[in-house]
XYZ file of C-alpha atoms in Angstrom:
371
model
C 10.901 -35.606 -6.645
C 9.177 -32.274 -7.212
C 10.431 -29.494 -4.961
C 8.205 -26.753 -3.627
C 9.015 -23.254 -4.747
C 8.873 -20.364 -2.310
C 7.335 -17.836 -2.172
C 4.085 -19.564 -3.039
C 2.664 -16.231 -4.306
C 4.935 -16.262 -7.359
C 7.086 -13.384 -8.509
C 9.440 -15.507 -10.574
C 9.929 -12.739 -13.138
C 11.521 -10.532 -10.497
C 14.001 -13.215 -9.510
C 15.076 -13.974 -13.061
C 18.664 -13.426 -14.135
C 17.444 -11.109 -16.909
C 15.494 -8.880 -14.532
C 18.385 -8.569 -12.092
C 20.847 -7.876 -14.920
C 18.617 -5.155 -16.387
C 18.662 -3.192 -13.132
C 22.307 -3.764 -12.332
C 23.523 -2.831 -15.810
C 21.919 0.625 -15.620
C 20.615 1.202 -12.078
C 18.449 4.258 -11.477
C 19.527 6.407 -8.534
C 19.272 5.988 -5.624
C 20.191 2.296 -6.005
C 23.818 1.913 -4.968
C 25.024 -1.649 -4.816
C 23.648 -5.139 -5.313
C 24.107 -7.306 -2.237
C 22.570 -10.589 -3.342
C 22.621 -13.432 -0.855
C 22.946 -17.101 -1.809
C 22.365 -20.138 0.390
C 24.026 -23.441 -0.398
C 23.727 -26.868 1.166
C 26.656 -29.194 0.481
C 27.665 -26.911 -2.382
C 24.202 -26.919 -3.968
C 22.502 -23.552 -4.457
C 19.048 -23.863 -2.907
C 17.984 -20.262 -2.168
C 18.692 -16.690 -3.259
C 17.628 -13.367 -1.818
C 18.273 -10.330 -4.054
C 19.188 -7.283 -1.939
C 20.142 -3.694 -2.692
C 21.556 -0.792 -0.762
C 19.256 2.157 -1.463
C 18.540 5.721 -0.427
C 14.900 6.820 -0.190
C 13.474 3.550 -1.482
C 10.615 4.477 -3.879
C 8.490 1.816 -2.201
C 8.137 4.321 0.630
C 9.462 7.754 -0.321
C 6.307 8.600 -2.269
C 4.017 7.966 0.677
C 4.942 11.266 2.356
C 3.740 13.521 -0.490
C 0.787 11.223 -1.261
C -0.515 11.195 2.303
C 0.818 14.574 3.501
C 3.224 13.469 6.203
C 6.948 13.139 6.694
C 9.253 10.944 8.741
C 12.995 10.137 8.598
C 12.194 6.521 7.645
C 11.068 7.816 4.223
C 14.531 9.212 3.509
C 16.963 6.868 5.193
C 19.483 4.557 3.635
C 18.410 0.904 3.739
C 19.479 -2.587 2.789
C 16.331 -4.014 1.231
C 15.201 -7.109 -0.618
C 14.524 -6.255 -4.258
C 14.028 -2.875 -5.859
C 11.730 -0.694 -7.889
C 8.337 -1.906 -8.996
C 9.073 -5.520 -8.221
C 6.206 -7.082 -6.339
C 6.008 -10.511 -4.747
C 9.374 -9.937 -3.105
C 11.080 -12.312 -0.721
C 13.340 -15.322 -0.860
C 13.418 -17.484 -3.978
C 13.965 -20.967 -2.602
C 13.485 -24.638 -3.366
C 13.403 -25.409 0.365
C 11.319 -24.193 3.280
C 12.443 -20.670 4.314
C 12.530 -21.872 7.929
C 15.694 -23.765 7.035
C 17.575 -20.669 5.889
C 16.123 -17.636 7.679
C 18.528 -17.680 10.618
C 21.537 -17.735 8.298
C 19.989 -15.075 6.068
C 18.968 -12.695 8.846
C 22.296 -13.071 10.619
C 24.245 -12.301 7.449
C 21.991 -9.351 6.580
C 22.521 -7.864 10.023
C 26.286 -8.177 9.685
C 26.306 -6.574 6.225
C 23.968 -3.745 7.315
C 26.253 -3.024 10.277
C 29.303 -3.017 7.996
C 27.579 -0.629 5.562
C 26.442 1.676 8.342
C 22.786 1.583 7.293
C 20.235 1.857 10.129
C 17.561 -0.422 8.597
C 17.403 -3.682 6.686
C 14.482 -5.818 5.651
C 12.104 -7.233 3.079
C 9.629 -4.828 1.443
C 6.470 -6.181 -0.160
C 6.335 -9.873 0.819
C 2.967 -11.567 0.090
C 0.995 -11.983 3.298
C 0.593 -15.698 2.536
C 4.338 -16.306 2.082
C 5.762 -18.596 4.798
C 8.678 -16.161 5.088
C 6.368 -13.725 6.934
C 5.832 -16.025 9.889
C 9.537 -16.734 10.128
C 10.393 -13.027 10.194
C 7.699 -12.344 12.794
C 9.221 -14.974 15.088
C 12.602 -13.283 14.766
C 11.394 -9.861 15.855
C 11.058 -8.087 12.512
C 8.455 -5.322 12.506
C 5.616 -5.634 9.964
C 3.856 -2.856 8.074
C 1.077 -3.061 5.496
C 1.960 -0.256 3.107
C 1.382 -2.114 -0.143
C -0.913 -4.493 -1.977
C -0.749 -5.749 -5.530
C -3.827 -6.464 -7.620
C -4.305 -9.396 -9.953
C -6.834 -11.790 -11.448
C -6.989 -15.228 -12.946
C -7.549 -14.494 -16.616
C -10.773 -15.749 -18.168
C -9.077 -16.504 -21.484
C -10.328 -13.630 -23.625
C -10.694 -9.898 -23.123
C -14.479 -10.127 -23.541
C -14.717 -13.010 -21.087
C -12.800 -10.979 -18.515
C -15.145 -8.012 -18.965
C -18.107 -10.352 -18.544
C -16.843 -11.211 -15.050
C -17.265 -7.596 -13.906
C -20.260 -7.100 -11.694
C -21.391 -3.728 -13.015
C -22.993 -3.741 -16.444
C -22.772 0.050 -16.419
C -19.018 -0.037 -15.903
C -18.572 -2.694 -18.590
C -20.393 -0.416 -20.995
C -18.406 2.638 -19.883
C -15.126 0.796 -20.154
C -15.867 -0.313 -23.708
C -16.791 3.255 -24.630
C -13.833 4.952 -22.944
C -11.240 2.384 -24.013
C -12.022 3.109 -27.675
C -12.664 6.845 -27.333
C -9.120 7.861 -28.275
C -9.131 5.548 -31.283
C -12.372 7.093 -32.507
C -10.721 10.514 -32.204
C -7.688 9.508 -34.273
C -5.312 7.927 -31.760
C -3.520 4.710 -32.668
C -1.789 1.851 -30.856
C 1.815 0.784 -31.379
C 3.575 -2.297 -30.078
C 7.005 -1.628 -31.616
C 9.752 0.735 -30.447
C 10.987 3.411 -32.831
C 13.813 5.936 -32.547
C 13.148 8.395 -29.741
C 10.341 6.351 -28.167
C 12.363 5.352 -25.108
C 13.279 8.947 -24.234
C 9.708 10.147 -24.700
C 8.295 7.332 -22.618
C 10.913 7.979 -19.918
C 9.647 11.575 -19.706
C 6.098 10.350 -19.062
C 7.398 7.987 -16.354
C 9.252 10.925 -14.814
C 6.023 12.948 -14.783
C 4.249 10.126 -12.927
C 7.073 9.971 -10.370
C 7.041 13.748 -9.919
C 3.376 13.569 -8.992
C 4.321 11.106 -6.248
C 7.279 13.156 -5.061
C 10.001 10.633 -5.934
C 12.985 10.589 -8.248
C 12.308 9.070 -11.639
C 12.290 5.305 -11.359
C 13.138 4.428 -14.973
C 15.347 6.980 -16.776
C 16.204 6.305 -20.453
C 19.397 4.338 -19.805
C 17.528 2.032 -17.434
C 14.710 1.502 -19.956
C 17.240 0.674 -22.674
C 18.748 -1.921 -20.333
C 15.303 -3.372 -19.636
C 14.411 -3.701 -23.304
C 17.796 -5.259 -24.061
C 18.120 -7.720 -21.198
C 14.456 -8.677 -20.955
C 13.690 -8.637 -24.663
C 12.302 -12.193 -24.666
C 9.816 -11.278 -21.924
C 9.005 -7.587 -22.465
C 6.135 -6.031 -24.404
C 5.754 -2.293 -24.931
C 2.278 -0.958 -25.708
C 1.926 2.744 -26.494
C -0.942 5.048 -27.523
C -0.286 7.926 -29.934
C -2.184 10.880 -31.370
C -0.277 11.919 -34.480
C 3.269 12.350 -33.076
C 2.140 12.879 -29.464
C 2.799 10.013 -27.044
C -0.311 9.727 -24.872
C 0.811 6.871 -22.652
C 2.407 3.470 -22.504
C 2.759 0.254 -20.533
C 5.825 -1.962 -20.198
C 4.579 -5.492 -19.533
C 6.400 -8.744 -18.819
C 5.252 -12.197 -19.893
C 6.898 -14.790 -17.680
C 5.743 -18.398 -17.618
C 1.913 -18.203 -17.514
C 1.584 -14.681 -16.064
C 1.445 -11.219 -17.631
C 2.832 -8.477 -15.381
C 1.913 -4.822 -15.941
C 5.157 -3.288 -14.770
C 5.953 0.299 -15.795
C 3.405 2.953 -16.747
C 3.775 6.401 -18.297
C 0.894 8.806 -18.887
C 0.509 12.148 -20.653
C -1.655 14.073 -18.200
C -2.590 16.696 -20.790
C -4.701 14.201 -22.728
C -5.567 11.192 -20.601
C -9.046 12.334 -19.469
C -10.076 13.664 -22.854
C -8.956 10.549 -24.737
C -9.397 7.816 -22.126
C -5.748 6.770 -22.411
C -5.633 4.668 -19.253
C -8.737 2.738 -20.286
C -7.166 2.102 -23.700
C -3.992 0.770 -22.089
C -6.027 -1.607 -19.923
C -7.920 -2.798 -22.985
C -4.615 -3.431 -24.763
C -3.355 -5.372 -21.728
C -6.404 -7.644 -21.847
C -5.957 -8.184 -25.575
C -2.266 -8.994 -25.130
C -3.141 -11.489 -22.388
C -5.574 -13.134 -24.785
C -2.975 -13.388 -27.560
C -0.349 -14.818 -25.200
C -2.743 -17.309 -23.630
C -1.772 -16.403 -20.062
C -3.547 -17.765 -17.024
C -3.115 -14.709 -14.778
C -2.632 -10.941 -15.026
C -0.862 -8.941 -12.316
C -1.573 -5.204 -12.447
C 0.683 -4.029 -9.612
C 0.161 -1.587 -6.772
C -2.075 1.434 -6.059
C -5.232 2.670 -7.878
C -7.255 0.122 -5.912
C -10.667 1.586 -6.748
C -10.155 1.415 -10.502
C -8.540 -2.021 -10.382
C -11.327 -3.488 -8.248
C -13.868 -2.199 -10.784
C -11.764 -3.828 -13.508
C -11.849 -7.192 -11.749
C -8.295 -7.096 -10.352
C -8.322 -7.834 -6.653
C -5.647 -6.663 -4.204
C -3.690 -9.090 -2.089
C -1.829 -7.728 0.926
C 1.917 -7.326 0.901
C 3.801 -7.013 4.179
C 7.085 -5.184 4.609
C 9.376 -6.450 7.349
C 12.104 -4.290 8.897
C 14.747 -4.558 11.568
C 16.922 -1.790 12.984
C 20.664 -1.777 13.479
C 21.618 -0.566 16.922
C 19.423 1.443 19.270
C 19.015 4.326 16.825
C 17.984 1.988 14.020
C 15.496 0.155 16.220
C 13.974 3.475 17.307
C 13.718 4.591 13.661
C 11.889 1.365 12.756
C 9.576 1.533 15.769
C 8.557 5.168 15.292
C 8.654 5.062 11.495
C 6.359 2.070 11.166
C 3.883 3.629 13.575
C 3.871 6.771 11.392
C 3.451 4.775 8.161
C 0.602 2.780 9.650
C -1.169 5.918 10.851
C -0.976 7.797 7.565
C -1.030 5.183 4.800
C -3.969 3.046 6.019
C -3.520 0.673 3.077
C -5.912 -2.004 4.285
C -8.711 0.434 5.129
C -8.251 2.263 1.820
C -8.657 -1.028 -0.036
C -11.769 -1.815 1.999
C -13.153 1.579 0.985
C -12.406 0.762 -2.668
C -14.668 -2.293 -2.430
C -17.376 -0.375 -0.585
C -17.322 2.447 -3.134
C -17.777 -0.126 -5.891
C -20.684 -1.698 -3.969
C -18.766 -4.958 -3.562
C -18.346 -7.109 -0.482
C -15.141 -6.336 1.362
C -12.904 -9.449 1.514
C -12.314 -10.745 5.029
C -8.579 -10.086 4.765
C -9.344 -6.340 4.604
C -12.490 -6.221 6.736
C -10.975 -7.906 9.790
C -7.814 -7.334 11.815
C -4.463 -7.724 10.054
C -2.832 -11.115 10.184
C 0.398 -9.540 11.405
C 0.002 -6.941 14.151
C 1.497 -3.608 13.221
C 1.285 -2.639 16.904
C 4.042 -5.177 17.483
C 6.498 -2.699 15.969
């Protein structure tokens, strides 16, 4: 009998043994300890929930500088499901989450109390995941601070571009994505001595612009390339010996995930580096024969123009003790006021002269006011 797999939104790459090992072998600060939870029925493992104890989770710490506000919830220690740049978080289960949520939530609360952390929860769960309804029933507070953009792949890079509504943008993309190559830049898909350190510096520059600690220092990148070598692809753009930018992508089952990005801000506008990296992603998807591309969070305007459509992610938090509950209540209200993720995505569609999907035009499925 075929078993259903939860969450229905996918995310299998981020639950793989290789992915978890890569981050636990060389964890970037401020990740402290893995606290993975397993559920067994009659000795059979039927669900897992990867959890980490973190300080200033980068899912949220960058929102303060980006949106010019501050709140203690951005800096607090948390026990959270999954870690950096994983999207489609939640429980990986072969049974309905309703069967395990009480055990999971109860255990998480006990561990959070033992650790002395004021907050625990699940960042970035797909809005359609059945886990969301279960957490809502159990009093977790929801917040829409994230969305991840993806598209069913048309089979070839050209076919994907043909799906874009704007002929002008298709023409501009083709021009800008090859601009650097016309000016002498070249593409590499191998890793040579010193590449990891140089790419790590570009990643650090991106993080600095968002006001967070670097998410992937060299030792972490080395661990990623070693432990995920059967899934990982590294695409980089160079001008002579200058690294202009790069993408770390994961191919898992029938999906290509754009995962880690680094960009040289001194050259990217002049040479169209980001456009070139997107073009290389489409070409890689074509070579691999994938059925879907996931491009990750943020940059909604550009991704909508490129045919990658956001789907809402909901973060669910609970507080430990009266102080923790107050921190969640006031912190989520502050995040909702300043981040405005859903309205910003709606604006991205409007600015691209596209119809705003109902999920962003109407009220949220899960009421943030319930926090």
